[in-house]
mmCIF file of N, CA and C in Angstrom:
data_model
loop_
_atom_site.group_PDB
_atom_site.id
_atom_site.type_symbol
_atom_site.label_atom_id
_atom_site.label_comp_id
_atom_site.label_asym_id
_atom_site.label_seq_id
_atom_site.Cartn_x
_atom_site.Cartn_y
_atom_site.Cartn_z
ATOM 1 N N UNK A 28 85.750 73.281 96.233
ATOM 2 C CA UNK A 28 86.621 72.246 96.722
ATOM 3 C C UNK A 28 85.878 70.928 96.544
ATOM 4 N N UNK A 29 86.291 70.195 95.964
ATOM 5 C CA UNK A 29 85.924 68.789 95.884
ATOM 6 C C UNK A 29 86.401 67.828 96.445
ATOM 7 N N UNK A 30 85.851 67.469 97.368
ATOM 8 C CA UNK A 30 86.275 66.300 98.749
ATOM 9 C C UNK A 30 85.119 65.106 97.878
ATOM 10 N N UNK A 31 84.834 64.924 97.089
ATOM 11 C CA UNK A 31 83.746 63.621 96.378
ATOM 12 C C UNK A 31 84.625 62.767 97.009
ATOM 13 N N UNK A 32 83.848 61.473 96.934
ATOM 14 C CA UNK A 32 84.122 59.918 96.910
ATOM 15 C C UNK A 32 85.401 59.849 97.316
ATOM 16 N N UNK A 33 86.231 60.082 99.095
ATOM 17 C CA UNK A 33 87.337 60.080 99.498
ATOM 18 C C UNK A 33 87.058 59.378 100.560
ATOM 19 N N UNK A 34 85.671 58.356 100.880
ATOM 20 C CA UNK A 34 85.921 57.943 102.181
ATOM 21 C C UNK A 34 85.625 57.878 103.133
ATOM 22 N N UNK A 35 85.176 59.881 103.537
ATOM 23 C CA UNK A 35 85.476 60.451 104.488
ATOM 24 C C UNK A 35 83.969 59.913 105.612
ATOM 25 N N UNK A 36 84.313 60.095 107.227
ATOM 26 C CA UNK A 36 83.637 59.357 107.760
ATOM 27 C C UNK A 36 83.424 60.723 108.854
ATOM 28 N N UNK A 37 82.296 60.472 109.564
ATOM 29 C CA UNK A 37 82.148 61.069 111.288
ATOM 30 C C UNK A 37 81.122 61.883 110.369
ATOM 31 N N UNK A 38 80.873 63.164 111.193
ATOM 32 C CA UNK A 38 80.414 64.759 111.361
ATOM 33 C C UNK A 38 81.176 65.632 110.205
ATOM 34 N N UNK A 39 80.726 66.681 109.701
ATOM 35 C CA UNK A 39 81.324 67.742 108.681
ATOM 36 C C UNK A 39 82.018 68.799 109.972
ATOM 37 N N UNK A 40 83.305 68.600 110.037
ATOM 38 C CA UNK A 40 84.035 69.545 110.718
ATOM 39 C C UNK A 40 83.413 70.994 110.481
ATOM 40 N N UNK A 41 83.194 71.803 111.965
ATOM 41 C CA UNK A 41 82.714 73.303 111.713
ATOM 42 C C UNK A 41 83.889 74.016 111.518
ATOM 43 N N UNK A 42 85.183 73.333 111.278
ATOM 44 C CA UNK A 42 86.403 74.110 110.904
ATOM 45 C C UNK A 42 86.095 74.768 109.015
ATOM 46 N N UNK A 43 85.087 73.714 108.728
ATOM 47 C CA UNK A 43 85.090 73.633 106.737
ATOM 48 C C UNK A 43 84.555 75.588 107.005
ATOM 49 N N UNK A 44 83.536 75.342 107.885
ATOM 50 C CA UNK A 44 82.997 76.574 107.609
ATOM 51 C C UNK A 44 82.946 78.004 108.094
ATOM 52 N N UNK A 45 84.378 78.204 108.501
ATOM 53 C CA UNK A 45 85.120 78.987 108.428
ATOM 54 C C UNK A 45 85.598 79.649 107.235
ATOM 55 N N UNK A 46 85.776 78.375 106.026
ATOM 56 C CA UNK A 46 86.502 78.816 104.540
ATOM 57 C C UNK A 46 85.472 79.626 104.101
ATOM 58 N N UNK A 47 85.250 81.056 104.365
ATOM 59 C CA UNK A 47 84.688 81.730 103.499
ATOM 60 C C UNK A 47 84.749 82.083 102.168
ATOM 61 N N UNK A 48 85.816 81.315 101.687
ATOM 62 C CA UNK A 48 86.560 81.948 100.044
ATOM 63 C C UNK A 48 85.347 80.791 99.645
ATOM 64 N N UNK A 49 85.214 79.589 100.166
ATOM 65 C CA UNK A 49 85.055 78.669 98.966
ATOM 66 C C UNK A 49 83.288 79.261 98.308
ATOM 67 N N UNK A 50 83.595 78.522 97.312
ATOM 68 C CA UNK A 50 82.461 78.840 95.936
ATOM 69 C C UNK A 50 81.654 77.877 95.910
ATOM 70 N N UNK A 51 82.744 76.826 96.097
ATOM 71 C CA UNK A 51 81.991 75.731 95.257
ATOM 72 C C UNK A 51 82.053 74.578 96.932
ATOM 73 N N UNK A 52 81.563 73.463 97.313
ATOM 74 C CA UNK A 52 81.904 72.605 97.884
ATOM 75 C C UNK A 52 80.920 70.976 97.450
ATOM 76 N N UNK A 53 81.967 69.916 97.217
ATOM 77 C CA UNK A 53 81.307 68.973 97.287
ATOM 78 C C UNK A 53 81.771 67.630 97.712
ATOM 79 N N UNK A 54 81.101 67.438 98.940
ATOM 80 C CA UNK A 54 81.079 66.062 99.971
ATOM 81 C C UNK A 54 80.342 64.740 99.632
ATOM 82 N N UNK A 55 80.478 64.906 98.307
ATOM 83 C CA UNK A 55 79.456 64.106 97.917
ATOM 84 C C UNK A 55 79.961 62.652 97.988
ATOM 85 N N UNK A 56 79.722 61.684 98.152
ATOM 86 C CA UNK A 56 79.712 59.673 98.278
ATOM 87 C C UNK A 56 80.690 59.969 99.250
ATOM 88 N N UNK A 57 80.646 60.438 100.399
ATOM 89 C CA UNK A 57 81.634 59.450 101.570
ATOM 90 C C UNK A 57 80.656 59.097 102.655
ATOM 91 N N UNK A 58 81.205 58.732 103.541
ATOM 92 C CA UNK A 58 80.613 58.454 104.661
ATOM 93 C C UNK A 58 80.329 59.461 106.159
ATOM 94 N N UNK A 59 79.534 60.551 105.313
ATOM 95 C CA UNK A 59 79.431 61.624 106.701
ATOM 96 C C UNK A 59 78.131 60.883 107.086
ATOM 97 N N UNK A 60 78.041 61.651 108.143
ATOM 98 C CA UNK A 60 76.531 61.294 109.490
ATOM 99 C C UNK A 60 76.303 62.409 109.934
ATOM 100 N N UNK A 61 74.896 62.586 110.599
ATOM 101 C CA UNK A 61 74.501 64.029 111.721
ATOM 102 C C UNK A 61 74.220 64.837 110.609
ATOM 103 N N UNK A 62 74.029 66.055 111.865
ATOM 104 C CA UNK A 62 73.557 67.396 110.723
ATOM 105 C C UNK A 62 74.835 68.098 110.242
ATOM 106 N N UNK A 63 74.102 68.659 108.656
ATOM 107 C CA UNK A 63 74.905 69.674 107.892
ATOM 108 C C UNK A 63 75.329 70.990 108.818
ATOM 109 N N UNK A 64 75.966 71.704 108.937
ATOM 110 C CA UNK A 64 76.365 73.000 109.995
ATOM 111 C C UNK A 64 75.844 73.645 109.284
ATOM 112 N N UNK A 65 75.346 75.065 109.541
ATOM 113 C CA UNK A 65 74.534 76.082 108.956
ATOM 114 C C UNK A 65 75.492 77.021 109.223
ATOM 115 N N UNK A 66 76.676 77.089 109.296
ATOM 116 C CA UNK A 66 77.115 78.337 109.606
ATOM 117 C C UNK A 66 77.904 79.107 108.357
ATOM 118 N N UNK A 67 78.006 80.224 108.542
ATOM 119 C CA UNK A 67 78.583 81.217 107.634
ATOM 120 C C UNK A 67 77.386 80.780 106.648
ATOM 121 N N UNK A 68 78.314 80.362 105.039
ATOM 122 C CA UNK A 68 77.799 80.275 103.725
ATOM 123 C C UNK A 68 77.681 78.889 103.341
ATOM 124 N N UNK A 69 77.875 77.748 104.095
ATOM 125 C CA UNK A 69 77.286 76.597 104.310
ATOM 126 C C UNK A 69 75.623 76.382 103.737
ATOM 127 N N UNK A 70 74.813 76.942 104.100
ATOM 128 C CA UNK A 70 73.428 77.121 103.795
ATOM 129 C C UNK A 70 73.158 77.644 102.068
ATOM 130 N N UNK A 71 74.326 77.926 101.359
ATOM 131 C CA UNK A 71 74.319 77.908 100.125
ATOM 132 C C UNK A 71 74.436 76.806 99.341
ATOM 133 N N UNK A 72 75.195 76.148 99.854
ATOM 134 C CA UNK A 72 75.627 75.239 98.981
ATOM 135 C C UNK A 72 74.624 74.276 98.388
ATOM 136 N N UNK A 73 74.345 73.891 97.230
ATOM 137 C CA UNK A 73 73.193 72.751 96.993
ATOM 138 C C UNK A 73 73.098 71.524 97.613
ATOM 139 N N UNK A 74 71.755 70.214 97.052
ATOM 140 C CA UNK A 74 72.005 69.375 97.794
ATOM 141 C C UNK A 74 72.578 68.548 97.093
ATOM 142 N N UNK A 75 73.088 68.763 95.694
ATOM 143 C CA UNK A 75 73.944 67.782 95.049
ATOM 144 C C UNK A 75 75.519 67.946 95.837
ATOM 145 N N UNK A 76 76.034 68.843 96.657
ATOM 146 C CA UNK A 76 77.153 68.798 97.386
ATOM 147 C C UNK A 76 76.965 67.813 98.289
ATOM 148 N N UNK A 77 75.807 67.149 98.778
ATOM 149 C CA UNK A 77 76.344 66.058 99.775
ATOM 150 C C UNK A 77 75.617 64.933 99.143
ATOM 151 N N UNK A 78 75.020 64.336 98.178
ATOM 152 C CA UNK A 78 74.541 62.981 97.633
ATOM 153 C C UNK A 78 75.405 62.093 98.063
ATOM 154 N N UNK A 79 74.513 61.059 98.077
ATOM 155 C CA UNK A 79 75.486 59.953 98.519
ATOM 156 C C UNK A 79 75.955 59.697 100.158
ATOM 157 N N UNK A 80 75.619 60.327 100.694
ATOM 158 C CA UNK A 80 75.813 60.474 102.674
ATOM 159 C C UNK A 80 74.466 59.836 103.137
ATOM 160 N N UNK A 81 74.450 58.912 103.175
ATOM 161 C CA UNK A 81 72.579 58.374 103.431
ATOM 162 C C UNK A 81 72.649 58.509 104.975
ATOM 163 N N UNK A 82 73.631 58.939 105.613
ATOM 164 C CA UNK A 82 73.288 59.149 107.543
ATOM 165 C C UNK A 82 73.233 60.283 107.470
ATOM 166 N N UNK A 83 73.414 61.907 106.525
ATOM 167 C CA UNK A 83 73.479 62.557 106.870
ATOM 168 C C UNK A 83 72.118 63.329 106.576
ATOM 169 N N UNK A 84 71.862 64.554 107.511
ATOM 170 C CA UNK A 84 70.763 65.256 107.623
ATOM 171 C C UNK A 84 70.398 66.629 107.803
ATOM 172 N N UNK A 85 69.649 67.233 107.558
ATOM 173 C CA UNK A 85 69.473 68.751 107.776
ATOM 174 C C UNK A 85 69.428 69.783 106.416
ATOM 175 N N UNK A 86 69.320 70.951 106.182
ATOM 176 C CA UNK A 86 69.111 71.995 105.616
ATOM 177 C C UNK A 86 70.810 71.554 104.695
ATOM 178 N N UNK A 87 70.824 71.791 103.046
ATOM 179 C CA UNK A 87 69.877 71.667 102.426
ATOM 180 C C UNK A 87 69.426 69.869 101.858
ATOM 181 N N UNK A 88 69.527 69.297 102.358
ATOM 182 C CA UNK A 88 69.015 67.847 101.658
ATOM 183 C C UNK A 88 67.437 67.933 102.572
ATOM 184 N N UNK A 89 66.638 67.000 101.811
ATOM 185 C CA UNK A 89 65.057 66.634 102.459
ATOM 186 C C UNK A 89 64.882 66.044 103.046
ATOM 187 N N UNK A 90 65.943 65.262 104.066
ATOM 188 C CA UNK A 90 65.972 64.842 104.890
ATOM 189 C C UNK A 90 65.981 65.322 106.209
ATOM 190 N N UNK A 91 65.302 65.092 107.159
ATOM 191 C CA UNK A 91 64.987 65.847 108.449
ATOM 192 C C UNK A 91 65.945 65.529 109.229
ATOM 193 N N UNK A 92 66.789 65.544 110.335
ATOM 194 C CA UNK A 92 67.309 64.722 111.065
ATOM 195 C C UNK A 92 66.236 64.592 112.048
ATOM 196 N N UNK A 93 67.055 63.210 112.994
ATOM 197 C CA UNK A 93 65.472 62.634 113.762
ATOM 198 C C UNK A 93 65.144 63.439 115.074
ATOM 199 N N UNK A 94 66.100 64.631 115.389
ATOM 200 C CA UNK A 94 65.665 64.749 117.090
ATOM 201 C C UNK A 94 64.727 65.866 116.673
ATOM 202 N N UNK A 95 63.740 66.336 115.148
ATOM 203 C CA UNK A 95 62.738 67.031 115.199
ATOM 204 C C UNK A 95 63.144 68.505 116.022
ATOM 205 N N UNK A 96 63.958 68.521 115.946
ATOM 206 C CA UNK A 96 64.495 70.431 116.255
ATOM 207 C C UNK A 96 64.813 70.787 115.033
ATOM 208 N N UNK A 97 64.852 71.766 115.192
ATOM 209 C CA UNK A 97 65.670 72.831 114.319
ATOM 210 C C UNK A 97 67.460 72.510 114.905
ATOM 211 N N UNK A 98 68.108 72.714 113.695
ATOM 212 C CA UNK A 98 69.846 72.302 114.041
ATOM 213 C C UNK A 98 70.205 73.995 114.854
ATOM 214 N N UNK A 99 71.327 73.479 115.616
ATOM 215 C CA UNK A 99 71.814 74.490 116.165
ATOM 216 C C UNK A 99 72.520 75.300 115.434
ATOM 217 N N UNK A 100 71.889 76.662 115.525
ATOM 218 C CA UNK A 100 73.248 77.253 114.557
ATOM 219 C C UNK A 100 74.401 78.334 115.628
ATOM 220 N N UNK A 101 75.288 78.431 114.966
ATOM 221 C CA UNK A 101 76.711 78.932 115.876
ATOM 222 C C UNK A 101 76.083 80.191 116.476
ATOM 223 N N UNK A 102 76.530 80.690 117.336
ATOM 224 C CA UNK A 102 76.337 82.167 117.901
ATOM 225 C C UNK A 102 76.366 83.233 116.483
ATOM 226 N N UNK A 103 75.214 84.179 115.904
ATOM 227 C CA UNK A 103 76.239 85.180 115.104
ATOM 228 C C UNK A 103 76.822 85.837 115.132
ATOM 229 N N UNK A 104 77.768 86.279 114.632
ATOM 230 C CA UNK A 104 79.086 86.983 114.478
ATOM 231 C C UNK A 104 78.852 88.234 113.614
ATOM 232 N N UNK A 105 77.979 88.068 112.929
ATOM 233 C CA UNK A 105 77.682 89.090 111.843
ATOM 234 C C UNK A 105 77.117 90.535 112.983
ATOM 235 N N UNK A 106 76.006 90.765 113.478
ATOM 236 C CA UNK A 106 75.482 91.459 114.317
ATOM 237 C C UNK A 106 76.691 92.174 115.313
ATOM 238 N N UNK A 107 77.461 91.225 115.796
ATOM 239 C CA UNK A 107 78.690 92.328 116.472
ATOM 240 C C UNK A 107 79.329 92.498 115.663
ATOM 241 N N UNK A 108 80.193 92.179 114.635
ATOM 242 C CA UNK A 108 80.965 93.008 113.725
ATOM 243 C C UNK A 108 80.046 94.170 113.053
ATOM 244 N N UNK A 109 79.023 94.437 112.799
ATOM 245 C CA UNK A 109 78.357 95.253 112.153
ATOM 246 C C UNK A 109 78.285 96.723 113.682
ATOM 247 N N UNK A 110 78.072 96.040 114.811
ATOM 248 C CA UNK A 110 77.892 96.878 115.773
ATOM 249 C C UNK A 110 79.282 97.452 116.160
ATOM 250 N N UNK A 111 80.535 96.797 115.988
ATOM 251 C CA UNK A 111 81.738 97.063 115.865
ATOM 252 C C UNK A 111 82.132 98.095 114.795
ATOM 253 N N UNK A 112 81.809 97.777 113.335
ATOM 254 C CA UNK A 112 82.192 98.125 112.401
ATOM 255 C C UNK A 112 81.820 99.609 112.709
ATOM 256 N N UNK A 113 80.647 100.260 112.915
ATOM 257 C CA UNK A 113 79.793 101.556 113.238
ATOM 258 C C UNK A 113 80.271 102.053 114.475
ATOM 259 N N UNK A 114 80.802 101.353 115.578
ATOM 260 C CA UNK A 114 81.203 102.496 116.767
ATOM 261 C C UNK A 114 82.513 102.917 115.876
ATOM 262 N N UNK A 115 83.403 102.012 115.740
ATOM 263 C CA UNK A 115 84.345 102.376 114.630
ATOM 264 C C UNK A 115 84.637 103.652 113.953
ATOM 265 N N UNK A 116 83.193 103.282 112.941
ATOM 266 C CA UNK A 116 83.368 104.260 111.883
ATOM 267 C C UNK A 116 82.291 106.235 112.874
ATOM 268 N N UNK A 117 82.373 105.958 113.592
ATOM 269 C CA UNK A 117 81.579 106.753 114.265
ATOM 270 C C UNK A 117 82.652 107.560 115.098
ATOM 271 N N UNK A 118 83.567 106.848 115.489
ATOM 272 C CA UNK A 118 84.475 107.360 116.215
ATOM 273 C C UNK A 118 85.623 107.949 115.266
ATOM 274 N N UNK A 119 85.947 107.202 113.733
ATOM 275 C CA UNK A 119 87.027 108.333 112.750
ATOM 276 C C UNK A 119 86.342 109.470 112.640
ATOM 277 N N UNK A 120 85.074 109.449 112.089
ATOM 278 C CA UNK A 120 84.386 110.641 112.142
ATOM 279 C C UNK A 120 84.215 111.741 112.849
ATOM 280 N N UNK A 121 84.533 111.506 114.055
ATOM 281 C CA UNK A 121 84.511 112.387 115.282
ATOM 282 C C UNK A 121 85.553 113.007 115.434
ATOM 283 N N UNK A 122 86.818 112.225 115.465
ATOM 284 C CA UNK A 122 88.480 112.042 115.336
ATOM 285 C C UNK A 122 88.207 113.533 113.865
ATOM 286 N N UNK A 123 88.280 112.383 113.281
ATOM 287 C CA UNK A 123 88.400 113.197 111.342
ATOM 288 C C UNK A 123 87.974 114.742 111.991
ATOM 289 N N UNK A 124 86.691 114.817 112.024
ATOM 290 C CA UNK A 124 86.143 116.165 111.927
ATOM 291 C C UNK A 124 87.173 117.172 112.617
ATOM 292 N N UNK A 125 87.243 116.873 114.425
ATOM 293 C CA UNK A 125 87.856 117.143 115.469
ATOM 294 C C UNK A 125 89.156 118.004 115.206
ATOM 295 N N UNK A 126 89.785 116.761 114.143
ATOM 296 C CA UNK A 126 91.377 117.288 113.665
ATOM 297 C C UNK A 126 91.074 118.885 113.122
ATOM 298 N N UNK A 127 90.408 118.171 111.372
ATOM 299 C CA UNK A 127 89.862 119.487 110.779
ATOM 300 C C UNK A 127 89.400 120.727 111.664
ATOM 301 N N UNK A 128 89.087 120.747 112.064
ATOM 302 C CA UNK A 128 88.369 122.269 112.581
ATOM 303 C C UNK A 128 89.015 122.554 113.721
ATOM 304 N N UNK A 129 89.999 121.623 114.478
ATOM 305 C CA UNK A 129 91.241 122.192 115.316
ATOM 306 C C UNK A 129 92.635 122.832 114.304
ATOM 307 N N UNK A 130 92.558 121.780 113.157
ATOM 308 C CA UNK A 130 93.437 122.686 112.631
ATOM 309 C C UNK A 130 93.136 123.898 111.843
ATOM 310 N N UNK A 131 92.020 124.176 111.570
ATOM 311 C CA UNK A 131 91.513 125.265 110.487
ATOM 312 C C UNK A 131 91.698 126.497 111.510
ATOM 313 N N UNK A 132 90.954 126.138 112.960
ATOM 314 C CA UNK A 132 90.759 127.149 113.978
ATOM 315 C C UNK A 132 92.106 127.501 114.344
ATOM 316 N N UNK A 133 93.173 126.461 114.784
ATOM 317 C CA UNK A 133 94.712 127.221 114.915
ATOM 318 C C UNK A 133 95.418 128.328 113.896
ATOM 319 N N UNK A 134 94.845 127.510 112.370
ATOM 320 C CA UNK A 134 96.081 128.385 111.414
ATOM 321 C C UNK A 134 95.359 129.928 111.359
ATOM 322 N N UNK A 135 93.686 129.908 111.389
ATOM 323 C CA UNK A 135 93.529 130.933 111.674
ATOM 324 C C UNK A 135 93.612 132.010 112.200
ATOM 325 N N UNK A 136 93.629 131.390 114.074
ATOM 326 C CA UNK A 136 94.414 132.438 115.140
ATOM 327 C C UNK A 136 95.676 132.777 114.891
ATOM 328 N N UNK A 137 96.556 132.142 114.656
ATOM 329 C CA UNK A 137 98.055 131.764 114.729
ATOM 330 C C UNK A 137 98.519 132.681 113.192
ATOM 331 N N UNK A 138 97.914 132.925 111.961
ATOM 332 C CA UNK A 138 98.546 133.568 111.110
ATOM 333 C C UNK A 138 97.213 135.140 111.182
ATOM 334 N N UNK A 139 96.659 135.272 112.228
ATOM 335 C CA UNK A 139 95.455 136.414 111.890
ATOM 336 C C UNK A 139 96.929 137.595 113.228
ATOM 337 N N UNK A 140 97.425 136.979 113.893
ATOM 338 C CA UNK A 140 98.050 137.572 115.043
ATOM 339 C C UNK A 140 98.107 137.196 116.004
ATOM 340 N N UNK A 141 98.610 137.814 117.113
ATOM 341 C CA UNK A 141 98.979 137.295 118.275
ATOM 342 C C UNK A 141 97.393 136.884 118.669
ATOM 343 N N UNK A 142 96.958 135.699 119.164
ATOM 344 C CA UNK A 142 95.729 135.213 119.977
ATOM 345 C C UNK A 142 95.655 136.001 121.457
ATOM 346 N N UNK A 143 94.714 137.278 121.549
ATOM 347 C CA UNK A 143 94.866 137.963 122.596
ATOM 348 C C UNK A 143 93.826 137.133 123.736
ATOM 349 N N UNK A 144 93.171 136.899 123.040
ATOM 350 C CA UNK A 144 92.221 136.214 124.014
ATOM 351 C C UNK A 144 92.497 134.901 124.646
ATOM 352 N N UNK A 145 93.577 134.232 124.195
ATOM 353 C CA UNK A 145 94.374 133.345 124.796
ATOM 354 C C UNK A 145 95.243 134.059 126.061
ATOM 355 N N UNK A 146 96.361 135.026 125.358
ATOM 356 C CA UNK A 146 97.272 135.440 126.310
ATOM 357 C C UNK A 146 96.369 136.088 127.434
ATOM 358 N N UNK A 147 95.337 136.668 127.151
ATOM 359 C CA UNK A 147 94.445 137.224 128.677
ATOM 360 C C UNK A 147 94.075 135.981 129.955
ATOM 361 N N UNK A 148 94.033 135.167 128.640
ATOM 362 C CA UNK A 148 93.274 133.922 129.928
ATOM 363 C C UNK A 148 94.697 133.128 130.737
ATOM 364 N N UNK A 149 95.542 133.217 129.861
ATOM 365 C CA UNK A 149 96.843 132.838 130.591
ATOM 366 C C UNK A 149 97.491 133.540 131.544
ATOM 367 N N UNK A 150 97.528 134.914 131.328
ATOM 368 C CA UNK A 150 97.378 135.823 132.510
ATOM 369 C C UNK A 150 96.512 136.050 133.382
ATOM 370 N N UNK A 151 95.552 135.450 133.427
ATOM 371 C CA UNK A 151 94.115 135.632 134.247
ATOM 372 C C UNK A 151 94.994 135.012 135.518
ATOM 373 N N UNK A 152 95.473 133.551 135.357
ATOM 374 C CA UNK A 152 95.257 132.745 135.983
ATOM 375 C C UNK A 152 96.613 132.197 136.079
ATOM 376 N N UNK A 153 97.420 133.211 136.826
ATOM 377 C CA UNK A 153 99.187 132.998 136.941
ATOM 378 C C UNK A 153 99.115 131.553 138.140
ATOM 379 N N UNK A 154 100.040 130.889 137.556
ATOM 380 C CA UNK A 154 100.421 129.259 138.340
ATOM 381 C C UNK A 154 101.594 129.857 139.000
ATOM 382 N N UNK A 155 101.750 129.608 140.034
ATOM 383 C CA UNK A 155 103.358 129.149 140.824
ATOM 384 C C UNK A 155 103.860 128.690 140.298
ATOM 385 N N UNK A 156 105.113 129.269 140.413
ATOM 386 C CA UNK A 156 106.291 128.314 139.358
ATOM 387 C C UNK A 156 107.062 127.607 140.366
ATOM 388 N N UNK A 157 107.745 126.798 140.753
ATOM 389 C CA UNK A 157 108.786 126.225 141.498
ATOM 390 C C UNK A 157 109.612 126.267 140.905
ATOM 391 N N UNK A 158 110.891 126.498 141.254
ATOM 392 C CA UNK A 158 112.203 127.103 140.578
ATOM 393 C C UNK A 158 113.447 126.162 141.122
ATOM 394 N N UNK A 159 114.048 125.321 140.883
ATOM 395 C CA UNK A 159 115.409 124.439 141.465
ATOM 396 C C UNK A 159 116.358 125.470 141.299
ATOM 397 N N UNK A 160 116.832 125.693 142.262
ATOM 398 C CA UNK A 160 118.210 126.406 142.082
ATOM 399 C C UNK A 160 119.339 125.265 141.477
ATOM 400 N N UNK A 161 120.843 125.705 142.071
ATOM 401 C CA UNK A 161 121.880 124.890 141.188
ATOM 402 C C UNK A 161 122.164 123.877 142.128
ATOM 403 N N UNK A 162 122.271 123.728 143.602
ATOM 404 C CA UNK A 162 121.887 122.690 144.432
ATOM 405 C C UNK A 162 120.917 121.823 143.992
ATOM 406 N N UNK A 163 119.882 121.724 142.997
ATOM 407 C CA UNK A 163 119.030 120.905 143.420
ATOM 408 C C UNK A 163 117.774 120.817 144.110
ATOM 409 N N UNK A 164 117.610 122.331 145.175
ATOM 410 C CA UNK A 164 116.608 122.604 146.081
ATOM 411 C C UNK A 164 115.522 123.379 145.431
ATOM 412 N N UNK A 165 114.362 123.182 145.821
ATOM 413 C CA UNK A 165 113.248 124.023 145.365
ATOM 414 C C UNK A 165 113.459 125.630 145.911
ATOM 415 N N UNK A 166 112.707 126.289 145.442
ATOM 416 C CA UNK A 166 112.865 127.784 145.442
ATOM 417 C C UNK A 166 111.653 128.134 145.650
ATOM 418 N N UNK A 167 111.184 129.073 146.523
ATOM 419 C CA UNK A 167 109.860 129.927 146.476
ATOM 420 C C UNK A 167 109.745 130.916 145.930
#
């Protein structure tokens, strides 16, 4: 994106560096000030993208800015999406497998014969039934 020689005045909006698509960027002859933002892929860009900004300062031009810190950079984002991305993929896996071998284990019981060792445990352990008659009323 070429924003050259338009003018432009204040701070480099941290909205620019959001645009992760861009390739190319150049701010070059307007009137920015303050530090360059370091965020995302900002820190790529050369220092022929901002020539011509004589107030502006920081990583990459050789100019220091004056409060002698290091510039602030944004919270990262990268580190929780990566920690995101892995519970994620940790949890299809679990899911995935889970399915598989519930369904392998059903078609097995289910076309080998009646599952006796099911029907025993279901008989083990007879539930009360409650029964509504045609009134509406429970039944013992």
């Amino acid at each position: 994106m070429d924003l050259s020689s338009n003018k432009l005045q204040g701070k480099i909006p941290m909205q620019l560096t959001d645009l992760t698509f861009l390739g190319a960027l150049n701010l070059s002859h307007n009137n920015l000030e303050e530090q360059i933002p370091l965020a995302n892929h900002f820190d790529t860009f050369s220092n022929d993208s901002f020539n011509g900004n004589s107030r502006l300062c920081g990583f990459p031009l050789s100019k220091k800015c004056g409060n002698n810190q290091e510039p602030e950079s944004p919270p990262s984002i990268v580190a929780d999406e990566f920690e995101t991305t892995l519970v994620w993929k940790i949890a299809a896996m679990g899911y995935g497998s889970g399915l598989v071998l519930g369904l392998s284990m059903g078609y097995i019981v289910f076309t080998t014969g009646r599952p006796r060792w099911l029907v025993k445990m279901i008989k083990r352990n007879p539930q009360k039934r409650r029964r509504i008659n045609q009134n509406g009323r429970r039944k013992n």
